[in-house]
Short mmCIF file of C-alpha atoms in Angstrom, two decimals:
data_model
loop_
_atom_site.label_atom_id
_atom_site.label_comp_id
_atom_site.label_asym_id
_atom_site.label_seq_id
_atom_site.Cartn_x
_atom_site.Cartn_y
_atom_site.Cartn_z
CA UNK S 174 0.00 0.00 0.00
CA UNK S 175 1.49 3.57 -1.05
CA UNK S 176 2.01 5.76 1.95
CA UNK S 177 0.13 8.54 0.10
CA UNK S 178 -2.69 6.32 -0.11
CA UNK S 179 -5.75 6.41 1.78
CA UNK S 180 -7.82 2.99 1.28
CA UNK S 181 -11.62 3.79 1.80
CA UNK S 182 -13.39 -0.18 2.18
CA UNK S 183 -16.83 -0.31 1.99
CA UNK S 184 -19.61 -2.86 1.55
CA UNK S 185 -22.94 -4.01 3.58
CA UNK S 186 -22.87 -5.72 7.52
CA UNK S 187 -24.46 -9.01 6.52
CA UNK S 188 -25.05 -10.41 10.17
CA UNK S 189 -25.14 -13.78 8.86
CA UNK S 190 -25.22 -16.20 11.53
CA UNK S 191 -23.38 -18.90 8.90
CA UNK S 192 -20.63 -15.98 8.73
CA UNK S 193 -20.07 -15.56 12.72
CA UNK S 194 -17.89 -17.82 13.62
CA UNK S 195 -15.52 -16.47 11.41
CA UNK S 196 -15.65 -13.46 12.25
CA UNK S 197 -15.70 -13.90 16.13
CA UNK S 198 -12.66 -16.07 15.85
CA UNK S 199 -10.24 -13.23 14.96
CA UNK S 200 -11.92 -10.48 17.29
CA UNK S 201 -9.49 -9.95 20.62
CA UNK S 202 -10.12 -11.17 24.04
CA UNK S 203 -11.56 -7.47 24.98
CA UNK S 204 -13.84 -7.41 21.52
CA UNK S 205 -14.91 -10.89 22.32
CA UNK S 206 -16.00 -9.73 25.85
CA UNK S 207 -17.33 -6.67 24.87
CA UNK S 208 -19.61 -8.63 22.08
CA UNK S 209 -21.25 -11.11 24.75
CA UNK S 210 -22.34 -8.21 27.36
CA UNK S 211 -24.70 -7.46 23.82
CA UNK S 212 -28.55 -8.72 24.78
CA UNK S 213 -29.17 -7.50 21.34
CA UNK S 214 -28.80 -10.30 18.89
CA UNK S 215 -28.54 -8.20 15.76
CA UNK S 216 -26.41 -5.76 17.39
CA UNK S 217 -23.77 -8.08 18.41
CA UNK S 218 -23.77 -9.91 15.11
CA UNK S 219 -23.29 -6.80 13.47
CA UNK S 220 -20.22 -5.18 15.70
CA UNK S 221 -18.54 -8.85 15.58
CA UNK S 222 -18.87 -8.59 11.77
CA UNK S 223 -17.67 -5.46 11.56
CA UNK S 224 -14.69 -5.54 13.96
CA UNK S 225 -13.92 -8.66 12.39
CA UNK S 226 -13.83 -7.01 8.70
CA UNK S 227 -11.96 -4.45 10.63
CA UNK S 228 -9.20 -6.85 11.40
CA UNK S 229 -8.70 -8.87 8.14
CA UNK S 230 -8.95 -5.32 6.14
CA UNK S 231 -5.81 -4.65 8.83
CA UNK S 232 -4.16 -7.44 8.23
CA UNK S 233 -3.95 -7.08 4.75
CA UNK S 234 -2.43 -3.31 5.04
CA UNK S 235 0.33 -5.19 7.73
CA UNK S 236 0.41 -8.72 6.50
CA UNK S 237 -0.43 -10.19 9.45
CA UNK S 238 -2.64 -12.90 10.79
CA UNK S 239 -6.01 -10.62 12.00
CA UNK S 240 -6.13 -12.32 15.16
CA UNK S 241 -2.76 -11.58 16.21
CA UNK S 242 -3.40 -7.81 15.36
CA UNK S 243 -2.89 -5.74 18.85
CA UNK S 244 -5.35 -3.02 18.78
CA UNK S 245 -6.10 -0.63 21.95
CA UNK S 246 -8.53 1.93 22.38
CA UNK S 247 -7.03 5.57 23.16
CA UNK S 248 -8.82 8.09 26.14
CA UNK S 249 -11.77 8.89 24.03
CA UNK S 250 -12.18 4.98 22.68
CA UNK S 251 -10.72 5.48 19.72
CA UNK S 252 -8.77 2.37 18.20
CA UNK S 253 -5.43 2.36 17.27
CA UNK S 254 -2.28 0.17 16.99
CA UNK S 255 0.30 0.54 19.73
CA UNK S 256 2.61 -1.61 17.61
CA UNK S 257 2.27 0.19 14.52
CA UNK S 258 1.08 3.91 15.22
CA UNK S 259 1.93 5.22 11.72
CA UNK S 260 -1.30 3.19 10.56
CA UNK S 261 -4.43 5.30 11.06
CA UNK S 262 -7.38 3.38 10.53
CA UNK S 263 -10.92 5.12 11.49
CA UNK S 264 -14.74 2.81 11.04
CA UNK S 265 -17.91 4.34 10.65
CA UNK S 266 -21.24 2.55 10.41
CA UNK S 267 -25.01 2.98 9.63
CA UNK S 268 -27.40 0.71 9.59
CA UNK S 269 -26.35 -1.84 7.64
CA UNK S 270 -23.56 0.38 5.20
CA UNK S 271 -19.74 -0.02 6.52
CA UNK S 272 -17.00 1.96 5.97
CA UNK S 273 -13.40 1.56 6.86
CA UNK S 274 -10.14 4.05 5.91
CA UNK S 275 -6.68 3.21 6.47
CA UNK S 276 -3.69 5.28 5.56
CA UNK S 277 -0.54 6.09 6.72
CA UNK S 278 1.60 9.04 9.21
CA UNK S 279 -1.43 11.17 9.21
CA UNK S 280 -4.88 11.74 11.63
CA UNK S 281 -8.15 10.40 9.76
CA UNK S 282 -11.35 9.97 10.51
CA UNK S 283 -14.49 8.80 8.20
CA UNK S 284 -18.00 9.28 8.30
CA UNK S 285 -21.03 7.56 6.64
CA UNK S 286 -24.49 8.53 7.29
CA UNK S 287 -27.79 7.31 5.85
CA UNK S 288 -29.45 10.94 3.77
CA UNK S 289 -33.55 10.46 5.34
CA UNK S 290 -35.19 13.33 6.07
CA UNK S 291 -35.66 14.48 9.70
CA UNK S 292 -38.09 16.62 11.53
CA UNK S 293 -34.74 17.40 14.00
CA UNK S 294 -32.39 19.01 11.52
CA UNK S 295 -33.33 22.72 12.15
CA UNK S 296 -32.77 22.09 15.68
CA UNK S 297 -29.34 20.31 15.35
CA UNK S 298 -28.21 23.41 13.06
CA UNK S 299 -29.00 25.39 15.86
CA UNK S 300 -26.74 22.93 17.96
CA UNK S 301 -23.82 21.80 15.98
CA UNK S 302 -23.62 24.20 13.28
CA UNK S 303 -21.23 26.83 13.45
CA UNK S 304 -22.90 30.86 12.57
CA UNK S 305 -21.02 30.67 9.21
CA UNK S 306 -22.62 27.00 8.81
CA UNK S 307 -25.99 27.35 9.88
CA UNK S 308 -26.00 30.71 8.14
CA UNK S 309 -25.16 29.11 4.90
CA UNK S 310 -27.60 25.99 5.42
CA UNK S 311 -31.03 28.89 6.09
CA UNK S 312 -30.64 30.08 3.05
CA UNK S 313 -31.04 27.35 1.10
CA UNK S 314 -34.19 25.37 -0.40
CA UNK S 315 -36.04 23.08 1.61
CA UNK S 316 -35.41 20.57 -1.33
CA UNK S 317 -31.15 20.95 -0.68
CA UNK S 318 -31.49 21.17 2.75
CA UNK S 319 -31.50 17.52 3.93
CA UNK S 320 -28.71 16.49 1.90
CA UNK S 321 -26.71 19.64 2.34
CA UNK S 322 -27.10 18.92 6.01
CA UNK S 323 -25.62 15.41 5.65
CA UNK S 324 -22.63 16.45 4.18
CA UNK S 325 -21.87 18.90 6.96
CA UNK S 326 -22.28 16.60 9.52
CA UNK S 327 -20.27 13.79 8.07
CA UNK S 328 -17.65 16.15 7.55
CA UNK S 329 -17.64 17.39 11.33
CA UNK S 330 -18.48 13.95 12.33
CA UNK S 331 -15.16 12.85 10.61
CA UNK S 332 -12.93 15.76 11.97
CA UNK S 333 -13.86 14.65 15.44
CA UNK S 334 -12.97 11.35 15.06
CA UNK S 335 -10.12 11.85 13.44
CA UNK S 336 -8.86 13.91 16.92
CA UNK S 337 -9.71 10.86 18.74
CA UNK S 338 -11.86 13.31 20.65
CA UNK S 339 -15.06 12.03 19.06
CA UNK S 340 -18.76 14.44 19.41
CA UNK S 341 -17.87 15.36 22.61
CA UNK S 342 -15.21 17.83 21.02
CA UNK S 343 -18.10 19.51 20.48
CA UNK S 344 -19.56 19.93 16.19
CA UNK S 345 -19.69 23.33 16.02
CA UNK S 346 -15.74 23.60 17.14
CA UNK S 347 -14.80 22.33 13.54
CA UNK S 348 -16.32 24.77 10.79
CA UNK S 349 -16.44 23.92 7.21
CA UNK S 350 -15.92 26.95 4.50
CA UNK S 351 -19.69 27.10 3.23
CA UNK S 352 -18.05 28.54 0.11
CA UNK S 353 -15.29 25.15 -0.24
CA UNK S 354 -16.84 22.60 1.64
CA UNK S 355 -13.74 20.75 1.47
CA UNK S 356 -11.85 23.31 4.04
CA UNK S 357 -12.34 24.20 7.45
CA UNK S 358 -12.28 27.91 8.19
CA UNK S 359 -12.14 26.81 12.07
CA UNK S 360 -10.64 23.85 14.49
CA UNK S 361 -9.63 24.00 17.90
CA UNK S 362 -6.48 25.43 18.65
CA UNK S 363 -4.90 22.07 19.69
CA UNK S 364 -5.23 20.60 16.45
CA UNK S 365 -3.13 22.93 15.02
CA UNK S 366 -4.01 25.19 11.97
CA UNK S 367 -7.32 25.06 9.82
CA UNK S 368 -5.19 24.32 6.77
CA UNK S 369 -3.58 21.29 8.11
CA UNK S 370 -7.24 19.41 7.51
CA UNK S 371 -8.23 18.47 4.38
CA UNK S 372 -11.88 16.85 4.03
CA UNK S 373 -12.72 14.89 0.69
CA UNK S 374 -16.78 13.78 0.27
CA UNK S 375 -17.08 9.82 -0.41
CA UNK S 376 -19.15 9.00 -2.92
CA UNK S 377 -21.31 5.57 -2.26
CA UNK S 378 -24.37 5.88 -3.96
CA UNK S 379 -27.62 7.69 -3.70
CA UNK S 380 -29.04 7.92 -0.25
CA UNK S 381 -25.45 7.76 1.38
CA UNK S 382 -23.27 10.59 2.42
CA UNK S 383 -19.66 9.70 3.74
CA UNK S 384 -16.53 11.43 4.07
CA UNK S 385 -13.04 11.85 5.20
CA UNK S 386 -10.67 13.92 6.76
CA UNK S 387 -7.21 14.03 7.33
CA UNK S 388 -4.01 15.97 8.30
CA UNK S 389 -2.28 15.29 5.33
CA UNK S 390 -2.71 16.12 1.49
CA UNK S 391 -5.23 13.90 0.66
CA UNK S 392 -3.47 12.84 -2.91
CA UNK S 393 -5.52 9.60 -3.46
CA UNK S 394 -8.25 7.79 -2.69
CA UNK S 395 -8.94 4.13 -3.44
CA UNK S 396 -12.27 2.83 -2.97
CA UNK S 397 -12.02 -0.53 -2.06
CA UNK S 398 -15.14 -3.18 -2.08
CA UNK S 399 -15.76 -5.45 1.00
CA UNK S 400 -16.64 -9.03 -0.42
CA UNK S 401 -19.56 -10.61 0.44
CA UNK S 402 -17.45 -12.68 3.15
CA UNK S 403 -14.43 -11.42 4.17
#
């Protein structure tokens, strides 16, 4: 994998019970404990499918067995690899659509929400959006407005995780440039400058907004398609 590379997987959480065993046999001893405290049977099929897609997508960026993978979760919970720190990897999931980036020497996070209209999303402008943002949003047509929404939120929803802060950083501390939504005219002061973060929108079909953000030049992205069984 080129170190300028950022690897975007994506595909659909089956939670296939003839597809959990194999998954569950490469999760860690903490993932495996984690998944039986679940009283929710789709729930914990789903996380052990995804954190075990998590690991073999891993494993192929370190060629390693994905059960012998060492991953730890930081202050805020977010993974990482103690081993191998200069591999950012970030998840994101809704419903049943995954998503999973992995690149190199750099802070990333990704984002994927499902675009369905929502009686809330005046009220979480209010909340999240920054006075540029929220401005910017107003003003437009009820018929851009849910998808325009979306796509600031993934993008602020990716910026936190890529801090390892996650939400509770606070949505409105990270504010796109209404006028190029793939800058940020604002972060927190510990993250260093604006212009370090670069956001780039995901594009997975109709009724899905994703995207990612990193502290790098983002120079390429390479969608990459989860099998069926991976």
């Amino acid at each position: 994998m080129n170190t300028d590379t950022i690897q975007i997987w994506h595909g659909n959480i089956a939670a296939e019970e003839a597809h959990y065993q194999t998954y569950w046999r490469v999760l860690g001893a903490a993932e495996q404990a984690h998944a039986e405290k679940m009283k929710n049977d789709l729930l914990r099929k789903r996380y052990v499918e995804v954190y075990g897609r998590l690991r073999k997508v891993l494993a192929q960026a370190l060629n390693e067995l994905p059960e012998k993978i060492n991953i730890k979760k930081a202050e805020h919970g977010k993974p990482y690899l103690p081993d191998t720190p200069e591999l950012a990897f970030n998840l994101s999931h809704s419903a049943s659509a995954l998503v999973i980036a992995v690149g190199w020497d750099c802070r990333l996070g990704v984002d994927i929400e499902a675009c369905k209209p929502r009686t809330s999303l005046a009220g979480l402008v209010d909340k999240c959006f920054a006075e540029e943002e929220s401005t910017y949003w107003n003003k437009l047509p009820e018929v851009q407005k849910t998808l325009a929404f979306y796509r600031f939120w993934t993008r602020k929803e990716a910026f936190v995780k890529a801090t390892g802060h996650g939400i509770s950083l606070g949505l409105n501390q990270c504010v796109i440039n209404p006028e190029n939504q793939a800058e940020f005219l604002r972060v927190p002061s510990e993250y260093g400058q604006a212009s370090t973060w670069h956001v780039q929108d995901i594009a997975l079909g109709q009724g899905v907004c994703s995207a990612l953000v990193a502290d790098k030049d983002i120079v390429e992205v390479r969608l990459m398609e989860l099998a069926a069984t991976t």
